[in-house]
Coordinates of C-alpha atoms in Angstrom, one line a residue:
X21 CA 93.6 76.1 108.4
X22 CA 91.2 76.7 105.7
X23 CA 90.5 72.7 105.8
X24 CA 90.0 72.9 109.8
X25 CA 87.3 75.7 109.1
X26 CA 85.8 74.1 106.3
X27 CA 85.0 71.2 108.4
X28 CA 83.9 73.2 111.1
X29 CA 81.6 74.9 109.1
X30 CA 80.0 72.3 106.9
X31 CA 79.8 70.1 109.8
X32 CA 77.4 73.0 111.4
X33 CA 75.5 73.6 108.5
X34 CA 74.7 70.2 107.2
X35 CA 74.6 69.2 110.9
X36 CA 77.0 66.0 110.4
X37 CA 78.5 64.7 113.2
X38 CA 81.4 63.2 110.9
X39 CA 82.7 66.7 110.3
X40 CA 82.3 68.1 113.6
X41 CA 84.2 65.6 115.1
X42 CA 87.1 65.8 112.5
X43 CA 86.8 69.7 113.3
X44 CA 87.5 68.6 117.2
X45 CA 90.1 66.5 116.3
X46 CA 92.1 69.2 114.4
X47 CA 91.6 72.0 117.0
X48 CA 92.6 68.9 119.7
X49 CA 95.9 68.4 117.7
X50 CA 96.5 71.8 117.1
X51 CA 96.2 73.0 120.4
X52 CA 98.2 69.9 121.9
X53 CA 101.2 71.1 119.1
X54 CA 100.7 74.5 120.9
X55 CA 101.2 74.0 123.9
X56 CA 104.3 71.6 122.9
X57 CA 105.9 74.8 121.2
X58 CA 105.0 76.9 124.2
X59 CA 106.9 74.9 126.5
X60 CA 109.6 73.7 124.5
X61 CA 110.1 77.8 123.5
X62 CA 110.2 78.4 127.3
X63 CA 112.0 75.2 128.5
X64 CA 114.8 76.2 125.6
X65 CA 114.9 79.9 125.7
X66 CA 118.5 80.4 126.3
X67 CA 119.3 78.0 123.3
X68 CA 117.0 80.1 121.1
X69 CA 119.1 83.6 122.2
X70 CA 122.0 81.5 121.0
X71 CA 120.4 80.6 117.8
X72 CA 119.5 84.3 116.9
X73 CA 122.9 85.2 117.9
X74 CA 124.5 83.3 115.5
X75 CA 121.8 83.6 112.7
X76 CA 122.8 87.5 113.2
X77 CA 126.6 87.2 113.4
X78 CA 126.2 85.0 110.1
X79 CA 124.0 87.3 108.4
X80 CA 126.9 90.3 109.6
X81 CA 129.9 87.6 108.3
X82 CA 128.2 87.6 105.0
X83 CA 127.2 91.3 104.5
X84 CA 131.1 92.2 105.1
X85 CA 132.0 89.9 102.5
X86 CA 129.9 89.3 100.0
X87 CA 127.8 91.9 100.2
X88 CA 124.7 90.2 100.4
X89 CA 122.3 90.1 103.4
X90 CA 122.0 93.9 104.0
X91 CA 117.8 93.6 104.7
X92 CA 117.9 91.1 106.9
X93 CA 120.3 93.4 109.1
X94 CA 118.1 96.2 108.7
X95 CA 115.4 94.0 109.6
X96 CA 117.3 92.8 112.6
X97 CA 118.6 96.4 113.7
X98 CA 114.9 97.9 113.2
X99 CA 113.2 95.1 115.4
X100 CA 115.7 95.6 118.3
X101 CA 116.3 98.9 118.2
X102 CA 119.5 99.2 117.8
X103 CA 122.3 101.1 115.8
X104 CA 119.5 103.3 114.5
X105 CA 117.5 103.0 111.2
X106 CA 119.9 103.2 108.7
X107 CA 122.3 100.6 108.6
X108 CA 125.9 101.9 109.4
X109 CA 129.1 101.7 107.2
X110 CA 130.4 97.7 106.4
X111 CA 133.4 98.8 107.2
X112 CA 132.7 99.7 110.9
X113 CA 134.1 96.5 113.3
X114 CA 132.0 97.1 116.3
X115 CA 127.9 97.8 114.9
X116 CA 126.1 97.1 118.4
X117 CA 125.7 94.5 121.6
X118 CA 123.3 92.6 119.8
X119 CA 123.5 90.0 122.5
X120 CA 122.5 92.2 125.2
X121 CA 119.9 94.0 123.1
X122 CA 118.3 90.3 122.3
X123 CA 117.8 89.5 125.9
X124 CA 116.2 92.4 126.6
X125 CA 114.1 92.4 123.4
X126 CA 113.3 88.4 124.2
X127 CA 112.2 89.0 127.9
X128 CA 110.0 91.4 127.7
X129 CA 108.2 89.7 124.9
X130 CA 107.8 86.6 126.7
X131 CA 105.2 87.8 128.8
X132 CA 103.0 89.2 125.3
X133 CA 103.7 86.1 123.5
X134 CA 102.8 84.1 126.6
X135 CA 99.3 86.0 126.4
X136 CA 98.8 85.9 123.1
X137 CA 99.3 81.8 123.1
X138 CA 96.8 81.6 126.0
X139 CA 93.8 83.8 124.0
X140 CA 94.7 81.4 121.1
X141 CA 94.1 78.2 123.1
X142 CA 91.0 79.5 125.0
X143 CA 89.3 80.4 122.1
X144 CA 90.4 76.5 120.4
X145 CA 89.2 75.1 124.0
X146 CA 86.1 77.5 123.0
X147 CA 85.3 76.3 119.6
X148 CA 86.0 72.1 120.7
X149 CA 83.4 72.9 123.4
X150 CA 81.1 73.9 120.8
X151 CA 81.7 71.9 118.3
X152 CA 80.8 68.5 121.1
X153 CA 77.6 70.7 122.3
X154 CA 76.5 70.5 118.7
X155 CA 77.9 66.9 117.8
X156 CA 75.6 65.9 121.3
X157 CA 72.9 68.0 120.6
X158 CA 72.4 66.7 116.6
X159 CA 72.9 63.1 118.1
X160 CA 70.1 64.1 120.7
X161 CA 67.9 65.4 117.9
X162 CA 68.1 62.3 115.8
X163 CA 67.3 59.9 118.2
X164 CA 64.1 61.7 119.4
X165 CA 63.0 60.9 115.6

């Protein structure tokens, strides 16, 4: 990121059309890997409930043997809500419906994230705009001289 600004803001200042358009071309590949991610998350939702499923039962498997693994529940219990903030006793079988709790948690996030992704890409769309008005505009400029 800090590469895709520096080109975006030497191209600017030193008004060189070489590094505005590389700044266009990483805001045009980073917003087409966005919008990728955004509809493979939303095409594959139900496979990424699985996945956090079994990342959690793991993570529980784990904890009761070895031990180990005790923030990440925490982590996992604080974030959903569920079985209160301190972690309960290892030796309890049943801890919560994480499952159910997941779902919940997951839809009504989607909308957020979904918002959130779209402020991101207009202000990209925003900046590639910009950074072509001033990649036209010094092009302009020099061949007026």
């Amino acid at each position: 990121m800090m590469l895709v600004g520096f080109f975006g803001c030497c191209g600017a200042l030193h008004e060189s059309q070489c590094l505005l358009g590389a700044f266009f071309m990483c805001l045009l590949v980073i917003f087409a890997a966005e919008i990728i991610a955004g509809v493979w998350g939303f095409l594959n939702k139900h496979e990424i409930l699985h996945e956090m499923n079994v990342y959690y039962t793991n993570s529980l498997h784990t904890y009761r043997t070895s031990g180990t693994g005790n923030k990440t529940l925490r982590a996992i219990h604080r974030v959903l809500q569920c079985c209160g903030e301190k972690f309960p006793d290892p030796t309890i079988q049943l801890l919560c419906s994480t499952q159910d709790v997941s779902v919940e948690f997951f839809n009504s996030k989607l909308y957020m994230i979904g918002v959130v992704g779209i402020g991101i890409a207009g202000v990209m769309i925003f900046g590639m705009v910009f950074s072509m008005v001033l990649c036209c505009a010094i092009r302009n400029s020099r061949d007026m001289m």
